[in-house]
PDB file of C-alpha atoms in Angstrom:
ATOM      1  CA  MET A  77       1.200   2.023 -14.683  1.00 47.00           C
ATOM      2  CA  ARG A  78       2.427   4.139 -11.742  1.00 48.00           C
ATOM      3  CA  ASP A  79       4.581   7.237 -11.597  1.00 44.00           C
ATOM      4  CA  ILE A  80       6.640   6.349  -8.689  1.00 39.00           C
ATOM      5  CA  ILE A  81       9.133   8.436  -6.595  1.00 37.00           C
ATOM      6  CA  ALA A  82      11.142   6.167  -4.283  1.00 41.00           C
ATOM      7  CA  ILE A  83      12.775   8.018  -1.530  1.00 38.00           C
ATOM      8  CA  SER A  84      13.753   7.516   2.114  1.00 41.00           C
ATOM      9  CA  LEU A  85      10.921   6.942   4.410  1.00 43.00           C
ATOM     10  CA  ILE A  86      12.794   9.184   6.771  1.00 39.00           C
ATOM     11  CA  ILE A  87      12.362  12.100   4.511  1.00 41.00           C
ATOM     12  CA  PHE A  88       8.512  11.201   4.513  1.00 44.00           C
ATOM     13  CA  PHE A  89       8.197  11.411   8.170  1.00 46.00           C
ATOM     14  CA  GLY A  90      10.176  14.456   8.380  1.00 47.00           C
ATOM     15  CA  PHE A  91       7.334  16.384   6.739  1.00 45.00           C
ATOM     16  CA  VAL A  92       4.527  14.615   8.418  1.00 47.00           C
ATOM     17  CA  LEU A  93       5.066  16.321  11.675  1.00 47.00           C
ATOM     18  CA  THR A  94       5.567  19.984  10.417  1.00 46.00           C
ATOM     19  CA  GLY A  95       1.760  20.361   9.787  1.00 47.00           C
ATOM     20  CA  VAL A  96      -0.144  22.070   6.959  1.00 46.00           C
ATOM     21  CA  ALA A  97      -2.783  24.541   7.330  1.00 44.00           C
ATOM     22  CA  TYR A  98      -6.356  23.635   5.823  1.00 42.00           C
ATOM     23  CA  CYS A  99      -8.246  26.118   3.879  1.00 44.00           C
ATOM     24  CA  LYS A 100     -11.951  26.812   4.106  1.00 48.00           C
ATOM     25  CA  GLU A 101     -14.102  25.413   1.174  1.00 55.00           C
ATOM     26  CA  ASN A 102     -17.720  25.526   0.099  1.00 56.00           C
ATOM     27  CA  PRO A 103     -19.851  24.870   3.200  1.00 61.00           C
ATOM     28  CA  GLY A 104     -22.416  23.006   1.080  1.00 81.00           C
ATOM     29  CA  LYS A 105     -20.100  19.953   0.494  1.00 92.00           C
ATOM     30  CA  THR A 106     -22.382  16.833   0.752  1.00 95.00           C
ATOM     31  CA  VAL A 107     -20.130  14.222  -0.862  1.00 97.00           C
ATOM     32  CA  LEU A 108     -17.031  12.651   0.652  1.00 98.00           C
ATOM     33  CA  THR A 109     -14.558  10.965  -1.607  1.00 98.00           C
ATOM     34  CA  MET A 110     -11.885   8.445  -0.914  1.00 98.00           C
ATOM     35  CA  GLY A 111      -9.389   6.762  -3.310  1.00 95.00           C
ATOM     36  CA  ARG A 112      -6.048   5.081  -4.237  1.00 92.00           C
ATOM     37  CA  VAL A 113      -4.366   3.434  -7.167  1.00 87.00           C
ATOM     38  CA  GLU A 114      -5.773  -0.066  -7.999  1.00 81.00           C
ATOM     39  CA  GLU A 115      -5.907  -1.981 -11.220  1.00 72.00           C
ATOM     40  CA  THR A 116      -9.630  -2.082 -11.521  1.00 81.00           C
ATOM     41  CA  ALA A 117     -12.640  -0.015 -10.198  1.00 85.00           C
ATOM     42  CA  GLY A 118     -14.084  -3.132  -8.581  1.00 88.00           C
ATOM     43  CA  ILE A 119     -10.947  -3.662  -6.409  1.00 86.00           C
ATOM     44  CA  VAL A 120     -10.829  -0.114  -5.117  1.00 89.00           C
ATOM     45  CA  GLN A 121     -14.529  -0.149  -4.562  1.00 93.00           C
ATOM     46  CA  LYS A 122     -14.509  -3.370  -2.580  1.00 93.00           C
ATOM     47  CA  ARG A 123     -11.515  -2.113  -0.462  1.00 93.00           C
ATOM     48  CA  LEU A 124     -12.479   1.533   0.353  1.00 96.00           C
ATOM     49  CA  GLY A 125     -16.038   1.586  -0.262  1.00 97.00           C
ATOM     50  CA  PRO A 126     -17.051   0.388   3.082  1.00 98.00           C
ATOM     51  CA  ILE A 127     -14.680   2.899   4.843  1.00 98.00           C
ATOM     52  CA  VAL A 128     -16.055   5.958   3.108  1.00 98.00           C
ATOM     53  CA  ARG A 129     -19.507   5.168   3.312  1.00 98.00           C
ATOM     54  CA  TYR A 130     -18.868   4.508   7.308  1.00 98.00           C
ATOM     55  CA  LEU A 131     -17.443   8.135   7.352  1.00 98.00           C
ATOM     56  CA  ALA A 132     -20.164   9.676   5.573  1.00 98.00           C
ATOM     57  CA  TYR A 133     -22.701   8.002   7.965  1.00 97.00           C
ATOM     58  CA  LYS A 134     -20.731   9.354  10.798  1.00 98.00           C
ATOM     59  CA  LEU A 135     -20.426  12.858   9.484  1.00 97.00           C
ATOM     60  CA  LYS A 136     -24.093  13.304   8.702  1.00 96.00           C
ATOM     61  CA  ASP A 137     -24.162  16.227  11.288  1.00 96.00           C
ATOM     62  CA  MET A 138     -21.634  18.109   9.012  1.00 95.00           C
ATOM     63  CA  GLY A 139     -23.779  17.943   6.011  1.00 96.00           C
ATOM     64  CA  ILE A 140     -22.180  14.754   4.398  1.00 97.00           C
ATOM     65  CA  LYS A 141     -24.839  12.849   2.851  1.00 96.00           C
ATOM     66  CA  GLN A 142     -22.804  10.229   0.719  1.00 97.00           C
ATOM     67  CA  GLY A 143     -19.410   8.482   0.388  1.00 97.00           C
ATOM     68  CA  GLU A 144     -18.019   7.672  -2.784  1.00 97.00           C
ATOM     69  CA  VAL A 145     -14.808   5.887  -4.139  1.00 96.00           C
ATOM     70  CA  LEU A 146     -12.829   7.594  -6.675  1.00 92.00           C
ATOM     71  CA  GLY A 147     -10.006   5.249  -7.942  1.00 84.00           C
ATOM     72  CA  GLY A 148      -7.124   5.415 -10.668  1.00 84.00           C
ATOM     73  CA  GLN A 149      -4.746   3.175 -12.454  1.00 82.00           C
ATOM     74  CA  SER A 150      -1.770   5.588 -12.139  1.00 86.00           C
ATOM     75  CA  ASN A 151      -0.390   8.080  -9.408  1.00 87.00           C
ATOM     76  CA  ALA A 152      -0.877  10.768 -12.268  1.00 92.00           C
ATOM     77  CA  THR A 153      -4.614  10.220 -11.913  1.00 93.00           C
ATOM     78  CA  ILE A 154      -4.744  10.439  -8.047  1.00 94.00           C
ATOM     79  CA  ILE A 155      -2.480  13.603  -8.184  1.00 94.00           C
ATOM     80  CA  LYS A 156      -5.011  15.133 -10.684  1.00 95.00           C
ATOM     81  CA  TYR A 157      -7.882  14.376  -8.453  1.00 96.00           C
ATOM     82  CA  LEU A 158      -6.118  15.804  -5.434  1.00 96.00           C
ATOM     83  CA  LYS A 159      -5.396  18.867  -7.331  1.00 95.00           C
ATOM     84  CA  ASP A 160      -8.667  19.610  -8.662  1.00 95.00           C
ATOM     85  CA  GLY A 161     -10.382  18.993  -5.265  1.00 95.00           C
ATOM     86  CA  SER A 162     -12.400  15.900  -6.445  1.00 95.00           C
ATOM     87  CA  LEU A 163     -10.623  13.521  -4.129  1.00 97.00           C
ATOM     88  CA  ASP A 164     -10.776  14.235  -0.320  1.00 98.00           C
ATOM     89  CA  ILE A 165      -8.969  11.304   1.222  1.00 98.00           C
ATOM     90  CA  VAL A 166      -6.205   8.982   0.036  1.00 96.00           C
ATOM     91  CA  ILE A 167      -5.066   5.776   1.679  1.00 95.00           C
ATOM     92  CA  GLU A 168      -1.586   4.624   0.170  1.00 88.00           C
ATOM     93  CA  ALA A 169       1.665   3.029   0.769  1.00 82.00           C
ATOM     94  CA  ALA A 170       4.142   5.502   2.497  1.00 77.00           C
ATOM     95  CA  PHE A 171       6.201   5.820  -0.538  1.00 74.00           C
ATOM     96  CA  PHE A 172       3.357   7.118  -2.663  1.00 80.00           C
ATOM     97  CA  ALA A 173       2.309   9.370   0.149  1.00 81.00           C
ATOM     98  CA  VAL A 174       5.653  11.127  -0.275  1.00 78.00           C
ATOM     99  CA  LEU A 175       4.746  11.606  -4.052  1.00 82.00           C
ATOM    100  CA  TYR A 176       1.330  12.935  -3.364  1.00 88.00           C
ATOM    101  CA  ARG A 177       2.612  15.313  -0.673  1.00 85.00           C
ATOM    102  CA  SER A 178       5.380  16.854  -2.879  1.00 84.00           C
ATOM    103  CA  LYS A 179       2.984  17.051  -5.910  1.00 91.00           C
ATOM    104  CA  THR A 180      -0.207  18.481  -4.381  1.00 94.00           C
ATOM    105  CA  ASN A 181       0.719  19.277  -0.551  1.00 92.00           C
ATOM    106  CA  ALA A 182      -1.896  16.599   0.696  1.00 93.00           C
ATOM    107  CA  VAL A 183      -1.595  16.134   4.384  1.00 90.00           C
ATOM    108  CA  PRO A 184      -0.451  12.832   5.885  1.00 89.00           C
ATOM    109  CA  ILE A 185      -2.319  12.313   9.156  1.00 93.00           C
ATOM    110  CA  LEU A 186      -2.581   8.623  10.055  1.00 94.00           C
ATOM    111  CA  PHE A 187      -1.129   5.126   9.342  1.00 93.00           C
ATOM    112  CA  SER A 188      -2.829   1.808   9.225  1.00 93.00           C
ATOM    113  CA  TRP A 189      -2.223  -1.283  11.511  1.00 93.00           C
ATOM    114  CA  ARG A 190      -2.656  -4.561   9.475  1.00 88.00           C
ATOM    115  CA  TYR A 191      -2.307  -8.238  10.749  1.00 84.00           C
ATOM    116  CA  GLY A 192      -2.016  -7.161  14.347  1.00 87.00           C
ATOM    117  CA  THR A 193       1.064  -5.083  13.825  1.00 87.00           C
ATOM    118  CA  ARG A 194       2.074  -1.539  12.875  1.00 85.00           C
ATOM    119  CA  MET A 195       5.056  -2.454  10.884  1.00 85.00           C
ATOM    120  CA  LEU A 196       5.452  -5.169   7.984  1.00 87.00           C
ATOM    121  CA  SER A 197       8.243  -6.556   6.164  1.00 92.00           C
ATOM    122  CA  SER A 198       8.171  -8.811   2.967  1.00 96.00           C
ATOM    123  CA  PHE A 199       9.677 -12.191   2.520  1.00 98.00           C
ATOM    124  CA  ILE A 200      10.834 -13.248  -1.004  1.00 99.00           C
ATOM    125  CA  PHE A 201      10.610 -16.904  -1.060  1.00 99.00           C
ATOM    126  CA  VAL A 202      11.299 -19.850  -3.584  1.00 99.00           C
ATOM    127  CA  ARG A 203      10.733 -23.671  -3.463  1.00 99.00           C
ATOM    128  CA  ASN A 204      13.685 -25.168  -1.557  1.00 98.00           C
ATOM    129  CA  ASP A 205      14.312 -27.457  -4.465  1.00 98.00           C
ATOM    130  CA  SER A 206      14.646 -24.690  -6.994  1.00 98.00           C
ATOM    131  CA  GLY A 207      18.365 -24.307  -6.663  1.00 97.00           C
ATOM    132  CA  ILE A 208      17.834 -20.559  -5.986  1.00 98.00           C
ATOM    133  CA  MET A 209      19.687 -19.481  -2.839  1.00 97.00           C
ATOM    134  CA  THR A 210      20.015 -15.700  -3.289  1.00 97.00           C
ATOM    135  CA  LEU A 211      18.514 -12.856  -4.909  1.00 98.00           C
ATOM    136  CA  GLU A 212      20.910 -13.038  -7.873  1.00 98.00           C
ATOM    137  CA  GLY A 213      19.351 -16.512  -8.647  1.00 98.00           C
ATOM    138  CA  LEU A 214      16.046 -14.600  -9.459  1.00 98.00           C
ATOM    139  CA  LYS A 215      17.648 -13.298 -12.564  1.00 98.00           C
ATOM    140  CA  GLY A 216      16.171 -14.605 -15.757  1.00 98.00           C
ATOM    141  CA  LYS A 217      13.299 -16.070 -13.567  1.00 98.00           C
ATOM    142  CA  VAL A 218       9.647 -15.185 -12.718  1.00 99.00           C
ATOM    143  CA  ILE A 219       8.341 -13.838  -9.262  1.00 99.00           C
ATOM    144  CA  ALA A 220       4.690 -13.442  -8.238  1.00 98.00           C
ATOM    145  CA  PHE A 221       3.369 -10.390  -6.728  1.00 98.00           C
ATOM    146  CA  GLU A 222      -0.272  -9.810  -5.544  1.00 93.00           C
ATOM    147  CA  ASP A 223      -1.367  -6.668  -7.432  1.00 87.00           C
ATOM    148  CA  LEU A 224      -0.510  -2.994  -7.858  1.00 81.00           C
ATOM    149  CA  GLY A 225      -2.387  -1.947  -4.611  1.00 75.00           C
ATOM    150  CA  SER A 226      -0.307  -4.226  -2.256  1.00 82.00           C
ATOM    151  CA  THR A 227       2.515  -2.776  -0.299  1.00 82.00           C
ATOM    152  CA  PRO A 228       4.127  -5.942   1.275  1.00 88.00           C
ATOM    153  CA  GLU A 229       3.249  -8.251  -1.835  1.00 92.00           C
ATOM    154  CA  TYR A 230       4.359  -5.930  -4.594  1.00 92.00           C
ATOM    155  CA  PHE A 231       5.774  -2.304  -4.004  1.00 86.00           C
ATOM    156  CA  LEU A 232       7.960  -2.823  -0.910  1.00 89.00           C
ATOM    157  CA  PRO A 233      10.002  -5.838  -2.207  1.00 95.00           C
ATOM    158  CA  LYS A 234      10.091  -4.499  -5.841  1.00 94.00           C
ATOM    159  CA  ILE A 235      11.222  -0.952  -4.694  1.00 87.00           C
ATOM    160  CA  ILE A 236      13.786  -2.415  -2.221  1.00 90.00           C
ATOM    161  CA  LEU A 237      15.293  -4.651  -4.917  1.00 95.00           C
ATOM    162  CA  GLU A 238      15.499  -2.010  -7.460  1.00 93.00           C
ATOM    163  CA  GLY A 239      17.447   0.142  -4.979  1.00 89.00           C
ATOM    164  CA  LYS A 240      19.826  -2.730  -4.787  1.00 93.00           C
ATOM    165  CA  GLY A 241      20.255  -2.561  -8.543  1.00 96.00           C
ATOM    166  CA  PHE A 242      17.951  -5.302  -9.800  1.00 97.00           C
ATOM    167  CA  GLU A 243      15.744  -4.646 -12.821  1.00 98.00           C
ATOM    168  CA  PHE A 244      12.223  -5.958 -13.225  1.00 98.00           C
ATOM    169  CA  VAL A 245      10.100  -6.638 -16.422  1.00 98.00           C
ATOM    170  CA  TYR A 246       6.382  -7.003 -16.346  1.00 97.00           C
ATOM    171  CA  LEU A 247       5.015 -10.152 -17.955  1.00 98.00           C
ATOM    172  CA  ASP A 248       1.683 -10.864 -19.334  1.00 94.00           C
ATOM    173  CA  SER A 249       2.074 -14.574 -18.434  1.00 96.00           C
ATOM    174  CA  PRO A 250       4.360 -16.683 -16.140  1.00 96.00           C
ATOM    175  CA  HIS A 251       5.334 -18.531 -19.463  1.00 96.00           C
ATOM    176  CA  SER A 252       6.750 -15.385 -21.103  1.00 97.00           C
ATOM    177  CA  PRO A 253      10.420 -15.290 -21.784  1.00 96.00           C
ATOM    178  CA  VAL A 254      12.432 -13.130 -19.131  1.00 98.00           C
ATOM    179  CA  PRO A 255      15.899 -11.451 -20.179  1.00 97.00           C
ATOM    180  CA  GLU A 256      18.638 -13.277 -18.366  1.00 96.00           C
ATOM    181  CA  ASP A 257      19.816 -10.161 -16.570  1.00 97.00           C
ATOM    182  CA  LYS A 258      16.265  -9.129 -15.286  1.00 98.00           C
ATOM    183  CA  ILE A 259      13.665 -10.534 -13.101  1.00 99.00           C
ATOM    184  CA  GLY A 260      10.237 -11.029 -14.689  1.00 98.00           C
ATOM    185  CA  TYR A 261       7.037 -10.396 -12.512  1.00 99.00           C
ATOM    186  CA  VAL A 262       3.314 -11.237 -12.869  1.00 98.00           C
ATOM    187  CA  PHE A 263       0.311 -10.517 -10.713  1.00 97.00           C
ATOM    188  CA  ALA A 264      -1.315 -13.384  -9.013  1.00 97.00           C
ATOM    189  CA  GLY A 265      -4.307 -11.470  -7.557  1.00 92.00           C
ATOM    190  CA  ASP A 266      -4.185 -12.641  -4.166  1.00 92.00           C
ATOM    191  CA  GLU A 267      -1.804 -14.146  -1.507  1.00 95.00           C
ATOM    192  CA  LEU A 268      -2.859 -17.730  -1.862  1.00 97.00           C
ATOM    193  CA  ASN A 269      -2.310 -17.672  -5.412  1.00 98.00           C
ATOM    194  CA  ILE A 270       1.107 -16.442  -4.948  1.00 98.00           C
ATOM    195  CA  THR A 271       1.984 -19.265  -2.697  1.00 98.00           C
ATOM    196  CA  SER A 272       0.084 -21.778  -4.841  1.00 98.00           C
ATOM    197  CA  TRP A 273       1.844 -20.623  -8.010  1.00 99.00           C
ATOM    198  CA  VAL A 274       5.248 -21.211  -6.441  1.00 99.00           C
ATOM    199  CA  PHE A 275       4.356 -24.519  -4.875  1.00 99.00           C
ATOM    200  CA  TYR A 276       3.201 -25.791  -8.109  1.00 98.00           C
ATOM    201  CA  ASN A 277       6.097 -24.398 -10.039  1.00 98.00           C
ATOM    202  CA  LYS A 278       3.960 -21.928 -12.043  1.00 98.00           C
ATOM    203  CA  VAL A 279       6.501 -19.202 -11.150  1.00 98.00           C
ATOM    204  CA  ASP A 280       9.984 -19.369  -9.504  1.00 99.00           C
ATOM    205  CA  GLY A 281       9.407 -17.152  -6.489  1.00 98.00           C
ATOM    206  CA  GLY A 282       6.890 -15.071  -4.693  1.00 98.00           C
ATOM    207  CA  ALA A 283       6.597 -12.259  -2.213  1.00 98.00           C
ATOM    208  CA  LEU A 284       4.583 -12.340   0.843  1.00 97.00           C
ATOM    209  CA  SER A 285       3.947 -10.297   3.986  1.00 93.00           C
ATOM    210  CA  SER A 286       5.829 -11.393   7.079  1.00 93.00           C
ATOM    211  CA  ALA A 287       2.589 -11.224   9.006  1.00 88.00           C
ATOM    212  CA  GLU A 288       0.992 -13.670   6.658  1.00 90.00           C
ATOM    213  CA  TRP A 289       3.728 -16.121   6.355  1.00 95.00           C
ATOM    214  CA  SER A 290       2.343 -18.460   9.010  1.00 92.00           C
ATOM    215  CA  GLU A 291      -1.442 -18.049   8.179  1.00 91.00           C
ATOM    216  CA  GLU A 292      -2.730 -21.503   6.989  1.00 95.00           C
ATOM    217  CA  GLU A 293      -5.582 -19.924   4.742  1.00 94.00           C
ATOM    218  CA  VAL A 294      -2.706 -18.210   2.835  1.00 95.00           C
ATOM    219  CA  ASN A 295       0.450 -20.310   3.206  1.00 97.00           C
ATOM    220  CA  PRO A 296      -0.509 -23.903   4.286  1.00 98.00           C
ATOM    221  CA  LYS A 297       2.149 -25.730   6.203  1.00 98.00           C
ATOM    222  CA  ASN A 298       2.589 -28.333   3.513  1.00 98.00           C
ATOM    223  CA  TYR A 299       3.464 -25.225   1.222  1.00 98.00           C
ATOM    224  CA  ARG A 300       5.873 -23.703   3.864  1.00 98.00           C
ATOM    225  CA  ASP A 301       7.643 -26.974   4.310  1.00 98.00           C
ATOM    226  CA  LYS A 302       8.699 -26.771   0.706  1.00 98.00           C
ATOM    227  CA  PHE A 303       9.632 -23.043   0.719  1.00 99.00           C
ATOM    228  CA  ASN A 304      12.899 -21.313   1.461  1.00 98.00           C
ATOM    229  CA  ILE A 305      13.076 -17.393   2.281  1.00 98.00           C
ATOM    230  CA  ILE A 306      15.947 -15.927   0.485  1.00 98.00           C
ATOM    231  CA  TYR A 307      15.250 -12.248   1.503  1.00 98.00           C
ATOM    232  CA  SER A 308      13.364 -10.247   4.063  1.00 97.00           C
ATOM    233  CA  THR A 309      12.899  -6.563   3.496  1.00 93.00           C
ATOM    234  CA  PRO A 310      13.142  -3.671   6.113  1.00 88.00           C
ATOM    235  CA  GLN A 311      10.015  -3.164   8.016  1.00 85.00           C
ATOM    236  CA  VAL A 312       7.858  -0.289   6.943  1.00 84.00           C
ATOM    237  CA  ILE A 313       4.294   1.059   7.979  1.00 85.00           C
ATOM    238  CA  SER A 314       1.626  -0.376   5.604  1.00 81.00           C
ATOM    239  CA  ALA A 315      -0.371   2.557   4.517  1.00 86.00           C
ATOM    240  CA  VAL A 316      -0.760   6.120   5.156  1.00 90.00           C
ATOM    241  CA  VAL A 317      -3.935   8.327   5.292  1.00 95.00           C
ATOM    242  CA  LEU A 318      -3.774  11.662   3.512  1.00 94.00           C
ATOM    243  CA  LEU A 319      -6.181  14.570   3.195  1.00 97.00           C
ATOM    244  CA  ARG A 320      -6.235  16.858   0.277  1.00 96.00           C
ATOM    245  CA  LYS A 321      -5.081  20.442   0.606  1.00 94.00           C
ATOM    246  CA  GLY A 322      -8.011  22.750   1.049  1.00 94.00           C
ATOM    247  CA  LEU A 323     -10.364  20.359   2.829  1.00 95.00           C
ATOM    248  CA  ASP A 324     -12.268  22.273   5.552  1.00 94.00           C
ATOM    249  CA  GLU A 325     -10.536  22.323   8.909  1.00 95.00           C
ATOM    250  CA  GLU A 326     -13.386  21.237  10.926  1.00 96.00           C
ATOM    251  CA  LEU A 327     -14.236  18.421   8.531  1.00 97.00           C
ATOM    252  CA  ALA A 328     -10.706  17.325   8.287  1.00 97.00           C
ATOM    253  CA  LYS A 329     -10.595  17.220  12.314  1.00 97.00           C
ATOM    254  CA  ARG A 330     -13.728  15.034  12.260  1.00 98.00           C
ATOM    255  CA  ILE A 331     -12.465  12.582   9.591  1.00 98.00           C
ATOM    256  CA  LYS A 332      -9.311  12.000  11.642  1.00 98.00           C
ATOM    257  CA  GLU A 333     -11.235  11.386  14.897  1.00 98.00           C
ATOM    258  CA  GLU A 334     -13.777   9.006  13.209  1.00 98.00           C
ATOM    259  CA  LEU A 335     -10.889   7.039  11.507  1.00 98.00           C
ATOM    260  CA  LEU A 336      -9.002   6.692  14.850  1.00 98.00           C
ATOM    261  CA  ASP A 337     -12.183   5.457  16.457  1.00 98.00           C
ATOM    262  CA  MET A 338     -13.259   2.959  13.791  1.00 98.00           C
ATOM    263  CA  HIS A 339     -11.951  -0.128  15.431  1.00 97.00           C
ATOM    264  CA  LYS A 340     -13.851   0.580  18.610  1.00 97.00           C
ATOM    265  CA  ASN A 341     -17.355  -0.298  17.294  1.00 97.00           C
ATOM    266  CA  ASP A 342     -18.755  -3.281  15.260  1.00 97.00           C
ATOM    267  CA  GLU A 343     -19.674  -1.296  12.184  1.00 97.00           C
ATOM    268  CA  GLY A 344     -16.250   0.235  11.900  1.00 97.00           C
ATOM    269  CA  LEU A 345     -14.516  -3.063  12.331  1.00 97.00           C
ATOM    270  CA  GLN A 346     -16.627  -4.675   9.616  1.00 97.00           C
ATOM    271  CA  ALA A 347     -15.947  -1.612   7.291  1.00 98.00           C
ATOM    272  CA  LEU A 348     -12.133  -2.037   7.857  1.00 97.00           C
ATOM    273  CA  LYS A 349     -12.069  -5.949   7.020  1.00 95.00           C
ATOM    274  CA  PRO A 350     -12.220  -5.639   3.205  1.00 94.00           C
ATOM    275  CA  PHE A 351      -8.982  -3.416   3.259  1.00 91.00           C
ATOM    276  CA  LYS A 352      -7.354  -5.782   5.841  1.00 89.00           C
ATOM    277  CA  VAL A 353      -6.956  -2.860   8.434  1.00 94.00           C
ATOM    278  CA  ASP A 354      -7.081  -3.443  11.987  1.00 95.00           C
ATOM    279  CA  LYS A 355      -7.100   0.165  13.118  1.00 97.00           C
ATOM    280  CA  PHE A 356      -5.615   3.526  12.352  1.00 97.00           C
ATOM    281  CA  GLU A 357      -2.950   5.347  14.484  1.00 94.00           C
ATOM    282  CA  GLU A 358      -1.737   8.837  14.569  1.00 92.00           C
ATOM    283  CA  LEU A 359       1.610   9.546  13.094  1.00 82.00           C
ATOM    284  CA  SER A 360       3.976  10.565  15.885  1.00 68.00           C
ATOM    285  CA  GLU A 361       7.670  10.855  17.087  1.00 52.00           C
ATOM    286  CA  SER A 362       7.589   7.247  17.961  1.00 58.00           C
ATOM    287  CA  ILE A 363       7.151   6.383  14.328  1.00 60.00           C
ATOM    288  CA  LEU A 364      10.324   8.287  13.588  1.00 44.00           C
ATOM    289  CA  GLU A 365      12.216   6.324  16.384  1.00 46.00           C
ATOM    290  CA  ASN A 366      11.168   3.271  14.696  1.00 48.00           C
ATOM    291  CA  ILE A 367      12.585   3.931  11.274  1.00 43.00           C
ATOM    292  CA  GLU A 368      15.992   5.448  12.332  1.00 39.00           C
ATOM    293  CA  ASP A 369      17.710   2.342  10.912  1.00 40.00           C
ATOM    294  CA  MET A 370      15.492   2.237   7.867  1.00 44.00           C
ATOM    295  CA  LEU A 371      17.113   1.441   4.690  1.00 36.00           C
ATOM    296  CA  ILE A 372      17.591   4.732   2.715  1.00 41.00           C
ATOM    297  CA  ILE A 373      16.380   4.276  -0.948  1.00 42.00           C
ATOM    298  CA  PRO A 374      18.094   6.297  -3.580  1.00 38.00           C
ATOM    299  CA  GLN A 375      15.745   9.180  -4.856  1.00 40.00           C
ATOM    300  CA  LYS A 376      14.586   8.505  -8.295  1.00 40.00           C
ATOM    301  CA  GLU A 377      11.583   8.852 -10.450  1.00 38.00           C
ATOM    302  CA  GLU A 378      10.481   6.212 -12.912  1.00 40.00           C
ATOM    303  CA  ILE A 379       7.508   5.313 -14.854  1.00 32.00           C
ATOM    304  CA  TYR A 380       5.955   1.814 -14.230  1.00 34.00           C
TER     305      TYR A 380
END
């Protein structure tokens, strides 16, 4: 379960641009590590393995011989890895990046484009014959999310609704009982399962990225025709790249350069595909302008 700090994205970007000095480390470093929170080692390996191996290949001239994935099932684990120096790079949702920065002084450097856009929102939807017309109607019902690692299909809609006062309870099965004053949730595993489970009445509602709503492979038209969107979250960036404090300054510079250039060659594009990333972009003042009207989420710390 995740140790989550939910705070305003405005606060997050406030520290991004201030800059943090890197320290020199052992010049004999040969292994580059990358990680994030996922439910299983297999998922994080599938999503990040190609990226870190691509980086290792590109950084051979700096003595890097191998790229390894280091995942965890909780934020506490990732924080430990960042603090003890075993994890070099993290790619995570902006909300979690705030937590890692505050706990470890990790340095946010880039953010990802996904589905052809720099900003995403989440749609919460139900069958149009369900009788559910508002978020209040989800109380006592079950909603399907993708998995712990998804921003638009899990964390974003969940934390926004919690900021509005809704309470969630995790369920082992869609058939588990739900307290009438709470929203039950299950993990479907992928986007197509989310839409299929709603379509076939396995669950009462689902969460899906706005960018994937009209994708036939994920949400076929015969599904969409039966769905009703009852809420759309504010837009946020999908994921942030952070480097651990203490990473060699020249190595950090090269990592940033290589990530920014990944989408410009076939090998890089292939490495980005499993994580559904189009490209990386540098955090800048323009990002701040885009989130001026962002919903400010009350600050709180909770165990999930």
